[in-house]
Every structure is written in C-alpha cells, then in structure tokens.
Amino acid sequence: MFYFGADYYPEHWPEERWDRDARLMAEAGFNVVRLAEFAWSKMEPREGQYDFQWLDRAISVLASHGIQVVLGTPSASPPPWLMAKSAELFLVREDGRRATFGNRREYCPNNPLYHDYTRRIVAQMAGHYADHPAVIGWQIDNELGGRCYCPICASSFQAWLQRRYGSLDELNERWGTVFWSHAYTDWDQIPLPLTTGGSPNPGLALDFHRFASDSYVAYQQMQIDILRQKCPGHFITHNFMGFRYDQINYFDLAQNLDFVAWDNYQRTEWGMRAEVDPGHAALAQDTMRGLKHQNFWVMEQQAGQSGWGTVSVAPRPGELRLWAYQAIAHGADAILFFRWRTARFGTEEYWHGLLDHDGNTSRRYQEIKRMGAEMREVSERICGATVKSSVAMVLSYESRFAFQIQQNNPQFSYPSHFYQIYRSLHQRQTLVDIVAPTDDLSPYRLVVAPALHVLPKVAADNLERFVRAGGLLVVTPRTGVKDEANSVVNRRLPGLLAELCGTEVEEYDSLPAEVSNQLKFTLPELASAPPASARVWCDVLRPTSATVVARYTQDYYAGKPAITRNQVGRGQVMYVGTMGDAPLYQTLARWLLHSVGVQPVVNAPEGIEVTERWRQNSQLLFLLNHTEQEQEIALNGRYVDLLDGSAPLEGTVLVAPWDVLVLMETRPH
Ligand code: GLA
Ligand code: ZN
C-alpha cells in the first residue's frame, strides 16, 4: 500500500479543530500521519504519570476518516522534569561545554539514566498501542545525531577501545602513540578528541567518530528491541537526513530497521538560492535507497517555505508536487508532508505546512490535494516497483570521518567531490545506486569509488573481485592512503589498490584555490573532448601496467600522467589522479557510460530528469521538468500517461514547467 500523508501535531491545536483537520486530510487523499515524536511532556507530564488519552482521541478522529498512524518515540525532545534530574544527561560539545535546556537533541546517547527513561516511555507507548488497529508502525527518535564528549562517553569510549584492540600494546602500535610521547599505560588515560586538546592523533579521532556513530546505533537498537518484543505486527523505521548528514554511519543505522525513511527539504533558509539543483535531492534519494538496497519512505517532505529565524524562498507553484514525485521516481513508497499546519509558536513558526498559521488551506494544500487525487489512481502501480541500475558509487562513512579529521586540502570536501561525480552521471539520466564499500558489486557494470581514503582489505578485495569479473572501476585521489587505524599505509599509493590500478602515485601536489593545471587527453577517442583542468589535488602517476589517458600540461610535472586506465582480464580500472573540474567529469561520464554500454533511458534536455521503476518486465517512466520552461522530450517507445489517462503517447511529448509525467510502456519488455 502506498502511504500518502502528513506529519501532524494535534497537541498544538484545540481538540475541536481535529475533525476538520482529518477531513481536509482525507479530502487531499491522505491515508497516514506521523504523530507524537515530540510529545513526551504530553505523554508523561510528570515522572511515571502517563497520559495517552489525548492521543487516543486524536487517533480515533483520524481513524474515523480512514487515516492510519505512525508513532514517533519522543526521545529527541525530553521534558524539563527529566533533564532537571542531572546535569550529566546533557550532551557535551567538542569544545567541552555542556548543552543546556531549550532546544532538542540535547541528550547524551550513552547516559544510563537517559536510557532508563527512554526505555520506560517507549515500553509504555508500545504496550498501549501494540494492538491499536490504526497504528501501523514506529519512527524511532527524530534525526539521530550529534557527537557527545562527556565523561560518561569518555569511559564508554575507553571500554569500546578495549573491545576493539584487546590490549594497550596493540592500540599504541596501531595509533602510533610513540609520536609526541602518547603511549598509554592505562585505558582511562585515553582522552576524547576535544578541541581543547588541539589536533588529535588521527587514529584516536577516527575511532572516536566510529564510537560516536555506534553510540546512536546502540541507542536506537535499545528502542528497536522493546518495540520488536511488544509490537511484533508493526514496522520500525527512523527518519534519516539524506546524503548530507555525516556523523553516523548510515549503513549501520539502517541495518536493523524494516526500511529507511528520510526528511527531504529542497528550499531552506540556510541555502537561499533562486535556483534549486535537483541533483542534490537525487543523490540523497539514491543514498537512502542504497542503505538497505530497498525502497524507502519520505517521512518529511517539504510542504512550504522553511524557516526558523528567517524565511526561505517560497517553493514555486508545482515544485512541492514535483519534488514529491522526484522522491517517488527514485524509489519512495510513501510521502508524508512536513508539516500539516504551520505552527503558531515555537522555534519553527516559519517552517510552513500545507495549511497556513490560521488553519486555512493554501495554494500548497491545493497542489498536494491534486497529487493526492493522482496517487489514488497510480499509487498501486508504483508501490513496490523497483529502481534498477548498472552504475554504483561507493560511499564510505569511514573515509568521510577521516576527512573530517584531516581535510588534506582546504578546498577538498569529500561530499562535494562525491557529488561532483554523481552529478555528471545524473545529468546524463543515469540512475546510480549508492553502495557501501563491502556491498555486493556484481549487479553493476560501472562502479565509482571516490576518495576511498580508509581502505580495509575486505573492501579492496571486494573491488578487485568486481574488476576481475569484468567490471569497470573508477578511483580518485587519496584512495588507499589510510589503514583502518587511520595511519598511512606502508606502501606505494594507492596502497592496496596499486597493483589493480596498474599505476603508482610517484608524488602529489596540493593546489591553492587559485591554481589549476590543464589536462591533455592522450587517448585518440578523447582527442576532441572539451578542455578540462585539474584542481585541488594532483597525483603524479607512474604507470606500471596501465595506459595513460590524460597528462598534466603545466608546472614541474608537465607531461606526467594524471589519469590512467588498466586492463585486468575483462575488467578495467581508471585512476583519475586529480579532483578536476565539471568538464572533466562530464567527459569521463560520457566516455565511461558509453564504454560499458549504459545508455540514458531517454535523451532529455538539461533540467529534465528521467528515471525508471520496474515491476517485473513492466516499466514506469518518470519525466520531471525542473525548469521554468516547457520542455520537449522525444520518447523511444509507446506509452500511456498514468496521470491524465489519455490516449497512448508516442514520439514527442511536452512537459510543462515544474510538471511531471508518469508514463507506462504499453508493451512490456
Ligand atoms: C527536521 C526535523 C523536523 C523539523 C524540520 C524543520 O527535518 O525532523 O522535526 O524540525 O526539520 O526544521
Ligand atoms: Zn555523553
């Protein structure tokens, strides 16, 4: 069943209003709401006094209009009576200062007292709602994250290290604590990487980032265990933060959930730009689908202008619906808009919902109501249909953490580098799967692993297996530099991949922002490629068995190889030794996709996004117009338009500004 709905806070509005809200929801085609994820102080107003009556009444009003319920566990915003119990409940930031009450997410994820109170409220909610006919599942907490540097975390970290290394000798060896006289003789001497300690040992810092991530995974698991035991009929998920969030290993966090859900905002007050680059949301959707290699939910889909202190650009007419379809086009099986009605009070007064502050419907509500009517027609065809891709990009949270500790170059950003490559594929209408370094790569023809900095042997072996089976692998600078303890490997770079790449990094240059180096393609098939340049980082390569694809033309390494390609059996490995500019990645994307025989589904003009979902042999085609102009697209086959149910389409179709077409092929493959 496809779920379509909103995030709703009945506790913010008079009870007399609830029925009207539920009616407007039903009229918009909604069949689900998420409730209660910030309502701890309403559900447990005083310690041990639980009150679910108001929530029961809200749920029964909703249920009477055919709306089902996802309940959020409320641990992201604890009540004042709980936080007043002990200063230790509060998270300590990197600079050693403790958070104070007044926002949310202020708790320490390892505090035993916080665990106790979490367990109690979750068990109470689970017990109360286990058999409720309108409740279908759970969202744990809200957007888990934030690293805590408190003394409790310090001792949990020490215990975590003890489990990881077994002995201090081992830890001292792996971290290289002989440097600056850091050899530890007792576990409790090991500090946290507080900013007051200056630049920490990279091994310690990476392990702390791993530990902080594990802390949330464990805190979530504690809640999962309670819910699994008490509510076996319900699903359990969490609302993730897309590609952007970088402090939790999302592959780990997703592992024991039934599916991933996430929060999708494309115009926010923090990024005030007239134009929206749809590639960012596309990458986020693909990442969310990749965490479990399955379809996902959007638990919070933008419903209007966002804003805390300032107000974002208003979503243009059609954008809200377009963005929701974009999520569906990438594998979403549910969309809930955040939020139903714009709050009149609290930090998020300007984070607009589908209804205005005064409770009236808006242009936004009408737009989504139209979508609701469409979903009634098409959602059953869409739900469960899968996205298939023959191209993958490897996302390594460990490498991402390592670059947070040592940036390598002030212009370098792992997520931006990753995105730049993703974008060149996405612009060619290529669907990309985002995978973990040890995921099965056999479904793919092309795998790009950007800056795989921390490279465990198992990951290197996995990539090698892919290449030996005939795949095309692309790696970029700073790959294979670090071992798992975040020490530099004792080998020629790219370390464990040097042999597979058939090339070695002879030396490297780190460039200032104003300097670039022109590249010259030496392969005949790339001779007519537009000029491309090297930026940020230049690996000077010395091929051992690879052929040269491009050379630097400037500086003391003019004429030296910058990009190489190595044939390994039926497979190939490209080493792209620089961060490059957009034309470089566009040229490479065109060439690589062509050489593995991956064709765009449909050739579409810029600003048009095309994706497919499949059910058995039946194809659904999504054509999304992210521009202000009407666009013309030439189809390859014969289709029916599922949204307007018109006569079969063939040849050229027009897509209106910010509009979407959902087409189904009339003759299955
Ligand atoms: C996040 C949260 C929501 C809300 C919105 C808007 O995604 O999950 O609770 O705060 O942002 O700020
Ligand atoms: Zn802590």
XYZ file of C-alpha atoms and ligand atoms in Angstrom:
682
model
C 0.000 0.000 0.000
C 1.304 3.436 -0.902
C 1.164 5.810 2.049
C 0.491 9.476 1.460
C 0.039 11.905 4.304
C 1.491 14.441 6.702
C 3.325 14.990 9.950
C 0.706 16.153 12.339
C 0.803 17.732 15.810
C -2.765 17.572 17.182
C -1.373 18.645 20.561
C -0.646 22.086 19.076
C -4.288 22.779 18.245
C -7.621 22.826 20.087
C -9.358 19.476 20.097
C -12.426 20.979 18.411
C -10.289 21.514 15.343
C -9.138 17.906 14.933
C -12.096 16.673 12.983
C -11.781 19.451 10.402
C -8.058 18.647 10.028
C -8.772 14.975 9.486
C -11.480 15.789 6.960
C -9.162 18.078 4.974
C -6.530 15.355 5.055
C -8.923 12.750 3.750
C -10.019 15.159 1.020
C -6.370 15.502 0.000
C -6.150 11.721 -0.357
C -4.122 11.221 2.815
C -4.125 7.814 4.457
C -1.372 8.235 7.054
C 0.007 10.678 9.613
C 3.032 10.609 11.869
C 2.264 11.639 15.428
C 3.838 12.208 18.812
C 7.564 12.325 18.067
C 7.983 15.479 20.143
C 5.171 14.886 22.630
C 7.000 13.367 25.599
C 5.850 16.058 28.014
C 2.233 15.491 26.907
C 2.506 11.704 27.275
C 4.399 11.755 30.563
C 3.633 15.156 32.061
C 5.169 14.107 35.370
C 7.527 11.290 36.058
C 5.704 7.978 35.873
C 2.297 9.544 35.104
C 1.442 8.510 31.618
C -1.369 10.088 29.679
C -2.286 8.646 26.310
C -5.929 9.696 26.395
C -5.487 12.803 24.278
C -3.503 10.786 21.748
C -6.118 8.029 21.722
C -8.763 10.632 20.952
C -6.666 12.194 18.192
C -6.037 8.784 16.652
C -9.702 7.871 16.747
C -10.654 11.112 14.997
C -8.064 10.384 12.317
C -9.069 6.734 12.045
C -12.685 7.744 11.559
C -11.517 9.453 8.348
C -9.562 6.407 7.221
C -6.166 7.702 8.285
C -3.579 5.395 9.823
C -0.816 6.307 12.213
C 2.953 6.069 12.533
C 4.035 6.873 16.070
C 7.322 8.557 16.833
C 9.129 7.666 20.017
C 9.670 11.016 21.694
C 13.292 10.739 22.791
C 14.585 13.628 20.659
C 12.932 16.150 22.974
C 12.899 15.145 26.630
C 10.703 17.017 29.103
C 12.182 19.550 31.542
C 11.371 17.381 34.589
C 13.672 14.690 33.225
C 16.520 16.938 32.210
C 16.388 18.662 35.613
C 17.437 15.406 37.276
C 21.089 15.597 36.406
C 23.488 17.811 34.503
C 25.044 14.621 33.158
C 22.004 13.966 30.963
C 23.144 16.767 28.684
C 25.468 16.243 25.787
C 28.888 17.890 25.912
C 30.106 19.532 22.729
C 33.502 19.272 21.101
C 34.793 22.303 22.959
C 33.959 20.662 26.288
C 30.884 22.795 27.008
C 27.665 21.168 28.081
C 24.431 21.798 26.211
C 21.692 23.472 28.204
C 17.938 23.033 28.052
C 15.889 24.852 25.448
C 16.244 23.186 22.068
C 16.090 19.453 21.343
C 18.653 16.677 20.799
C 20.434 17.855 23.923
C 20.843 14.415 25.478
C 23.948 12.247 25.832
C 23.319 8.999 23.925
C 25.297 6.956 26.456
C 23.803 8.278 29.670
C 22.371 5.285 31.609
C 19.684 7.398 33.268
C 18.553 8.651 29.862
C 18.457 5.076 28.646
C 16.263 4.150 31.619
C 13.720 6.876 30.980
C 13.763 6.174 27.250
C 13.045 2.513 27.930
C 10.116 3.408 30.177
C 8.357 5.798 27.821
C 8.932 3.538 24.806
C 7.659 0.490 26.695
C 4.588 2.424 27.862
C 3.775 3.640 24.359
C 4.439 0.232 22.846
C 2.263 -1.506 25.442
C -0.544 0.956 24.937
C -0.552 0.893 21.129
C 0.580 -2.650 20.284
C -2.903 -3.771 19.319
C -4.385 -0.492 18.191
C -5.986 -1.067 14.791
C -4.982 2.347 13.421
C -1.300 2.151 14.368
C 0.914 0.632 11.703
C 4.451 1.355 12.777
C 7.089 3.368 14.544
C 9.670 6.014 13.901
C 12.457 5.908 16.462
C 13.549 9.261 17.871
C 13.970 12.042 15.311
C 17.028 12.626 13.132
C 19.536 10.917 15.416
C 22.901 12.599 15.621
C 25.342 14.895 17.394
C 28.631 13.775 18.972
C 28.833 13.829 22.745
C 32.170 14.473 24.503
C 31.089 13.974 28.131
C 32.889 11.965 30.836
C 30.356 9.106 30.524
C 31.077 8.928 26.814
C 34.794 9.056 27.625
C 34.607 5.901 29.710
C 32.310 4.156 27.247
C 34.828 5.076 24.543
C 37.645 3.542 26.571
C 35.637 0.335 27.001
C 34.842 0.365 23.270
C 38.562 0.678 22.502
C 39.353 -2.178 24.853
C 36.941 -4.384 22.926
C 38.358 -3.234 19.602
C 42.072 -3.595 20.356
C 42.210 -6.072 23.236
C 45.445 -4.664 24.605
C 47.040 -1.279 25.051
C 50.136 -2.548 23.256
C 48.041 -3.154 20.193
C 46.323 0.224 20.435
C 49.616 2.063 20.970
C 51.102 0.302 17.974
C 48.166 0.926 15.638
C 47.732 4.586 16.583
C 51.469 5.249 16.647
C 51.413 6.755 20.102
C 55.195 6.832 20.157
C 54.648 10.100 18.299
C 54.740 13.022 20.763
C 55.024 10.639 23.655
C 51.405 9.498 23.785
C 51.996 5.867 24.791
C 49.098 4.906 27.098
C 49.675 2.674 30.093
C 46.080 2.631 31.328
C 42.799 2.709 29.369
C 41.465 5.570 31.416
C 44.300 7.838 30.269
C 42.838 7.876 26.777
C 41.202 11.253 26.170
C 38.399 12.362 23.909
C 39.400 14.463 20.908
C 38.157 17.715 22.447
C 39.109 20.907 20.633
C 40.852 21.987 23.838
C 43.291 19.165 23.157
C 44.256 20.643 19.783
C 44.805 18.401 16.760
C 44.318 14.851 17.973
C 46.059 11.661 16.921
C 44.217 10.659 13.698
C 43.747 7.092 14.944
C 42.142 8.233 18.157
C 39.948 10.747 16.370
C 38.672 8.256 13.773
C 37.930 5.681 16.441
C 36.038 8.303 18.392
C 33.926 9.137 15.325
C 33.204 5.431 14.896
C 32.350 5.137 18.568
C 30.011 8.161 18.444
C 28.235 6.592 15.462
C 27.983 3.239 17.243
C 26.531 5.003 20.287
C 23.472 6.103 18.330
C 23.169 2.775 16.593
C 23.105 1.127 20.037
C 20.694 3.679 21.475
C 18.360 3.074 18.556
C 18.765 -0.706 18.990
C 17.631 -0.459 22.596
C 14.370 1.057 21.336
C 14.076 -1.431 18.478
C 14.337 -4.327 20.948
C 11.436 -3.027 23.032
C 9.234 -2.366 20.014
C 10.010 -5.701 18.364
C 9.079 -7.522 21.516
C 5.889 -5.615 22.294
C 4.639 -4.754 18.799
C 5.580 -7.639 16.520
C 2.967 -6.582 13.963
C 4.381 -3.092 13.451
C 7.183 -1.819 11.241
C 10.073 0.167 12.670
C 11.933 2.952 10.897
C 13.858 6.140 11.577
C 13.945 9.465 9.738
C 17.428 9.889 8.249
C 18.903 13.100 6.861
C 19.832 12.128 3.335
C 23.350 12.317 1.945
C 24.108 15.470 3.873
C 24.424 14.096 7.385
C 27.939 12.935 8.140
C 28.316 11.866 11.756
C 26.632 8.466 11.779
C 27.457 5.529 9.561
C 24.023 5.322 7.992
C 24.577 1.805 6.666
C 24.907 0.662 10.290
C 21.940 2.722 11.479
C 19.719 1.250 8.765
C 20.672 -2.355 9.317
C 18.042 -3.461 11.832
C 15.216 -1.225 10.659
C 12.469 -2.546 8.412
C 13.063 0.260 5.935
C 14.711 3.655 5.765
C 12.738 6.892 5.950
C 14.160 10.370 5.441
C 13.473 14.092 5.544
C 13.583 15.934 2.232
C 13.906 19.726 2.109
C 14.968 21.427 -1.088
C 14.464 25.113 -0.322
C 15.676 26.038 3.123
C 16.533 29.257 4.869
C 20.139 28.032 5.092
C 20.669 27.796 1.353
C 18.980 30.881 -0.076
C 19.332 30.413 -3.808
C 16.884 31.251 -6.556
C 17.625 28.003 -8.370
C 17.336 24.549 -6.906
C 19.826 21.958 -8.127
C 17.687 18.795 -8.287
C 20.838 16.650 -8.301
C 21.278 17.145 -4.572
C 17.906 15.619 -3.741
C 18.511 12.893 -6.328
C 21.749 11.896 -4.607
C 20.029 11.950 -1.230
C 17.219 9.711 -2.503
C 19.680 7.292 -4.076
C 21.681 7.180 -0.849
C 18.571 6.445 1.179
C 17.604 3.659 -1.238
C 21.163 2.330 -1.066
C 21.317 1.969 2.713
C 19.251 -1.216 2.568
C 19.008 -1.629 -1.209
C 15.286 -1.278 -0.990
C 12.545 1.275 -1.409
C 12.153 3.872 1.316
C 9.758 6.417 2.786
C 9.972 10.168 2.846
C 8.846 10.864 6.388
C 9.135 14.636 5.983
C 8.627 16.122 2.546
C 8.799 19.884 2.210
C 5.332 21.434 2.391
C 6.108 25.118 2.037
C 8.656 27.769 2.893
C 11.027 26.639 5.573
C 12.249 28.895 8.301
C 13.282 29.217 11.889
C 14.647 32.755 12.245
C 14.485 33.714 8.587
C 12.243 32.501 5.807
C 13.281 30.559 2.716
C 12.359 31.268 -0.875
C 8.771 30.122 -1.466
C 8.535 26.869 -3.401
C 7.354 27.872 -6.884
C 3.928 26.635 -7.973
C 4.375 22.989 -8.854
C 7.663 22.457 -7.033
C 6.239 20.723 -3.968
C 4.456 18.196 -6.120
C 7.463 17.851 -8.426
C 9.834 17.173 -5.520
C 7.473 14.584 -4.095
C 7.331 12.846 -7.472
C 11.101 13.063 -7.710
C 11.310 11.091 -4.460
C 8.897 8.529 -5.879
C 10.891 8.421 -9.110
C 13.937 7.383 -7.057
C 12.179 4.688 -5.038
C 9.966 6.279 -2.366
C 6.937 4.169 -1.441
C 5.433 6.753 0.925
C 5.386 10.536 1.187
C 4.422 12.471 4.314
C 4.485 16.254 4.154
C 6.076 18.223 6.949
C 4.028 19.657 8.342
C 0.283 19.659 8.199
C -0.374 23.129 9.568
C 2.142 25.918 10.118
C 2.880 26.286 13.848
C 1.848 29.477 15.600
C 4.514 29.076 18.282
C 7.873 27.531 18.959
C 11.184 27.617 17.146
C 9.663 26.532 13.835
C 6.946 29.179 13.452
C 8.090 29.880 9.898
C 8.510 26.296 8.775
C 5.399 26.257 6.625
C 2.958 23.428 6.454
C 0.220 22.698 3.955
C -2.195 24.860 5.929
C -1.357 28.410 6.929
C -0.962 29.610 10.515
C -4.653 30.458 10.621
C -5.715 26.964 9.600
C -6.879 27.888 6.117
C -5.923 25.833 3.121
C -3.290 27.350 0.848
C -2.039 27.143 -2.717
C 0.281 24.452 -1.337
C -2.591 22.387 0.025
C -4.388 22.600 -3.331
C -1.263 21.449 -5.143
C -0.837 18.431 -2.899
C -4.544 17.672 -2.966
C -4.227 17.406 -6.740
C -1.358 14.996 -6.222
C -3.477 13.039 -3.743
C -6.124 12.539 -6.416
C -3.420 11.346 -8.814
C -1.991 8.971 -6.238
C -5.369 7.331 -5.802
C -5.129 6.374 -9.471
C -1.489 5.423 -9.851
C -0.008 4.554 -6.495
C -0.733 0.850 -6.657
C 1.189 0.610 -9.904
C 4.118 2.473 -8.399
C 4.319 0.993 -4.910
C 6.891 -1.771 -4.676
C 8.189 -1.232 -8.223
C 11.962 -1.127 -8.000
C 14.735 1.052 -9.311
C 17.396 -0.849 -11.252
C 20.812 0.472 -12.013
C 24.001 -0.767 -13.580
C 26.077 2.057 -12.122
C 27.069 2.405 -8.484
C 29.038 4.830 -6.358
C 30.770 3.643 -3.207
C 30.039 5.716 -0.114
C 32.481 5.238 2.748
C 31.495 6.820 6.042
C 34.888 5.882 7.475
C 36.649 7.861 4.750
C 34.223 10.698 5.285
C 35.016 10.693 9.007
C 38.752 10.575 8.259
C 38.498 13.672 6.039
C 36.703 15.481 8.886
C 39.892 14.948 10.860
C 42.429 15.701 8.111
C 40.990 17.625 5.198
C 44.109 17.120 3.043
C 43.472 20.339 1.106
C 41.460 23.357 2.279
C 39.393 23.180 -0.930
C 38.675 19.499 -0.600
C 35.365 18.194 0.609
C 34.509 14.514 0.386
C 30.765 15.118 -0.066
C 31.350 17.789 -2.746
C 33.836 15.601 -4.609
C 31.350 12.742 -4.414
C 28.534 14.975 -5.589
C 30.509 16.409 -8.489
C 30.979 12.931 -9.911
C 27.411 11.880 -9.120
C 26.123 14.986 -10.887
C 27.956 14.189 -14.109
C 26.195 10.790 -14.156
C 22.836 12.149 -13.075
C 22.914 14.819 -15.788
C 23.163 12.003 -18.313
C 19.930 10.479 -16.995
C 21.801 7.632 -15.329
C 20.323 6.039 -12.251
C 23.024 5.472 -9.674
C 22.961 3.100 -6.725
C 24.860 4.247 -3.660
C 26.587 1.302 -2.003
C 28.823 0.534 0.963
C 32.462 -0.469 0.300
C 31.782 -4.123 1.064
C 28.396 -4.437 -0.679
C 27.964 -6.950 -3.492
C 29.041 -5.202 -6.698
C 28.074 -7.952 -9.113
C 24.887 -6.191 -10.343
C 26.943 -3.304 -11.743
C 28.935 -2.584 -14.881
C 30.460 0.681 -13.687
C 31.482 1.420 -10.085
C 32.952 4.749 -8.995
C 34.664 4.847 -5.611
C 35.612 8.468 -4.918
C 38.461 9.151 -2.488
C 38.259 5.805 -0.711
C 40.720 7.076 1.823
C 40.407 4.490 4.584
C 40.651 1.221 2.719
C 40.225 -2.021 4.666
C 41.480 -5.187 2.994
C 37.936 -6.577 2.654
C 36.892 -3.507 0.676
C 39.972 -3.682 -1.569
C 39.268 -7.369 -2.191
C 35.647 -6.579 -2.994
C 36.662 -4.013 -5.609
C 39.206 -6.394 -7.073
C 36.587 -9.153 -7.367
C 34.340 -6.729 -9.242
C 37.086 -5.833 -11.715
C 38.193 -9.428 -12.262
C 34.580 -10.312 -13.062
C 34.686 -7.775 -15.889
C 33.577 -4.532 -14.219
C 34.870 -1.019 -14.808
C 36.115 0.606 -11.609
C 36.983 4.289 -11.229
C 39.015 5.557 -8.285
C 40.179 9.080 -7.488
C 42.941 10.763 -5.435
C 43.554 9.965 -1.788
C 42.378 6.398 -2.260
C 44.040 3.688 -0.215
C 46.073 6.162 1.830
C 44.960 5.017 5.269
C 44.684 1.746 7.103
C 41.789 1.112 9.468
C 43.586 2.793 12.355
C 43.877 5.935 10.207
C 47.648 5.576 9.887
C 49.231 5.985 6.467
C 49.916 2.657 4.763
C 53.467 1.431 4.352
C 53.157 1.035 0.565
C 53.129 2.998 -2.674
C 49.777 4.700 -3.173
C 47.026 3.873 -3.919
C 48.071 1.265 -1.359
C 46.104 -1.953 -1.522
C 44.789 -0.945 -4.962
C 48.119 -0.018 -6.568
C 48.520 -3.318 -8.341
C 44.933 -3.428 -9.553
C 45.227 0.150 -10.837
C 48.463 -0.701 -12.623
C 49.778 2.645 -11.545
C 51.578 4.229 -8.629
C 51.486 7.710 -7.220
C 55.026 8.939 -7.689
C 54.319 12.127 -5.759
C 51.491 14.576 -5.241
C 50.828 18.300 -5.242
C 48.158 20.042 -3.181
C 46.929 23.142 -5.032
C 45.912 26.538 -3.689
C 42.436 27.731 -4.688
C 43.643 29.999 -7.499
C 45.811 27.372 -9.215
C 44.752 24.746 -11.715
C 46.590 22.595 -14.242
C 45.308 21.959 -17.765
C 44.869 18.341 -18.745
C 45.668 16.900 -22.139
C 43.823 13.742 -23.146
C 46.188 11.368 -24.896
C 43.734 8.654 -25.924
C 42.577 9.195 -29.518
C 38.925 8.605 -28.584
C 39.101 11.581 -26.205
C 41.032 13.861 -28.545
C 38.014 16.049 -29.268
C 36.878 16.353 -25.640
C 36.398 19.925 -24.371
C 39.266 21.361 -22.294
C 39.370 20.061 -18.754
C 41.511 21.053 -15.842
C 42.936 19.623 -12.662
C 42.194 21.299 -9.361
C 42.713 20.897 -5.632
C 44.978 17.839 -5.832
C 47.350 16.410 -8.414
C 48.659 12.877 -8.129
C 51.659 12.486 -10.393
C 51.324 8.960 -11.723
C 53.844 6.340 -12.749
C 52.043 3.564 -14.626
C 53.270 0.047 -14.036
C 50.891 -1.680 -16.432
C 48.222 0.991 -17.107
C 47.945 3.168 -20.206
C 47.868 6.920 -19.953
C 44.517 8.631 -20.543
C 45.491 12.226 -19.730
C 48.603 14.169 -18.767
C 49.260 17.392 -16.910
C 50.428 20.220 -19.152
C 51.808 22.650 -16.612
C 54.196 23.024 -13.720
C 57.193 20.842 -12.989
C 55.131 17.699 -13.670
C 54.001 18.824 -17.125
C 53.835 15.756 -19.350
C 53.380 13.347 -16.448
C 50.292 11.110 -16.319
C 47.230 12.389 -14.469
C 44.703 9.704 -15.469
C 45.400 6.095 -16.342
C 43.472 3.028 -17.350
C 44.442 -0.535 -16.613
C 43.073 -3.635 -18.256
C 42.646 -6.524 -15.790
C 41.308 -9.594 -17.568
C 37.924 -8.492 -18.910
C 37.753 -5.677 -16.380
C 39.275 -2.227 -16.214
C 40.380 0.273 -13.600
C 40.635 4.008 -14.151
C 42.783 6.028 -11.810
C 41.727 9.666 -12.021
C 44.567 11.381 -10.168
C 43.004 14.791 -9.683
C 39.816 16.339 -8.290
C 39.125 18.018 -11.636
C 36.519 20.496 -12.809
C 32.992 19.861 -14.117
C 34.073 19.387 -17.791
C 36.491 16.651 -16.715
C 33.756 14.629 -15.028
C 31.326 15.286 -17.872
C 33.834 13.971 -20.381
C 34.616 10.958 -18.243
C 30.946 10.211 -17.562
C 30.098 10.300 -21.261
C 33.041 8.109 -22.181
C 32.715 5.595 -19.344
C 28.955 5.122 -19.704
C 29.417 4.631 -23.409
C 32.198 2.121 -22.924
C 30.113 -0.030 -20.559
C 27.085 0.319 -22.819
C 24.845 2.181 -20.382
C 22.504 4.385 -22.384
C 20.321 7.156 -20.972
C 16.715 5.932 -20.828
C 15.650 8.879 -22.913
C 17.740 11.743 -24.250
C 16.403 14.767 -22.484
C 17.316 18.463 -22.375
C 19.100 19.935 -19.352
C 16.844 20.381 -16.357
C 14.790 17.329 -17.243
C 15.279 14.330 -15.030
C 14.318 10.887 -16.261
C 14.080 7.776 -14.104
C 12.502 4.368 -14.319
C 10.903 1.976 -11.864
C 10.228 -1.608 -12.752
C 7.718 -4.239 -11.784
C 8.768 -7.487 -13.403
C 9.042 -6.509 -17.054
C 6.824 -3.530 -16.884
C 8.487 -0.123 -16.955
C 7.283 3.107 -15.370
C 8.957 6.173 -16.759
C 9.155 9.431 -14.818
C 9.846 12.653 -16.735
C 10.429 15.531 -14.332
C 10.759 19.095 -15.534
C 12.865 21.025 -13.026
C 12.843 24.194 -15.135
C 10.646 27.222 -15.566
C 10.161 26.460 -19.272
C 8.052 23.951 -21.093
C 10.299 21.162 -22.407
C 10.056 18.799 -25.330
C 11.147 15.188 -24.963
C 11.430 12.527 -27.657
C 10.200 9.131 -26.476
C 11.601 5.835 -27.696
C 8.513 3.699 -27.214
C 4.757 3.737 -26.868
C 3.403 4.853 -23.520
C 0.264 5.700 -21.638
C 0.195 8.748 -19.398
C -0.863 7.427 -15.999
C -1.661 10.807 -14.500
C -4.129 12.026 -17.078
C -5.112 8.663 -18.506
C -5.071 9.982 -22.051
C -4.592 8.095 -25.308
C -1.252 6.376 -25.987
C 1.754 8.653 -26.419
C 4.479 8.258 -28.988
C 7.137 10.491 -30.466
C 7.475 13.877 -28.819
C 5.839 14.887 -25.546
C 5.699 18.266 -23.851
C 6.258 18.694 -20.133
C 5.029 21.932 -18.575
C 7.267 23.946 -16.168
C 7.722 22.125 -12.834
C 5.476 19.374 -14.060
C 5.911 15.632 -14.179
C 4.739 12.849 -16.448
C 4.434 9.305 -15.198
C 4.300 7.021 -18.204
C 3.839 3.305 -18.554
C 5.120 1.390 -21.507
C 2.235 -0.208 -23.348
C 4.202 -3.263 -24.415
C 6.291 -4.792 -21.648
C 9.941 -5.703 -22.293
C 13.748 18.278 10.598
C 13.006 17.659 11.735
C 11.640 18.214 11.951
C 11.649 19.692 11.760
C 12.159 20.036 10.404
C 12.149 21.522 10.145
O 13.843 17.573 9.457
O 12.941 16.261 11.687
O 11.246 17.912 13.255
O 12.442 20.263 12.730
O 13.471 19.582 10.291
O 13.151 22.216 10.829
Zn 27.966 11.690 26.594
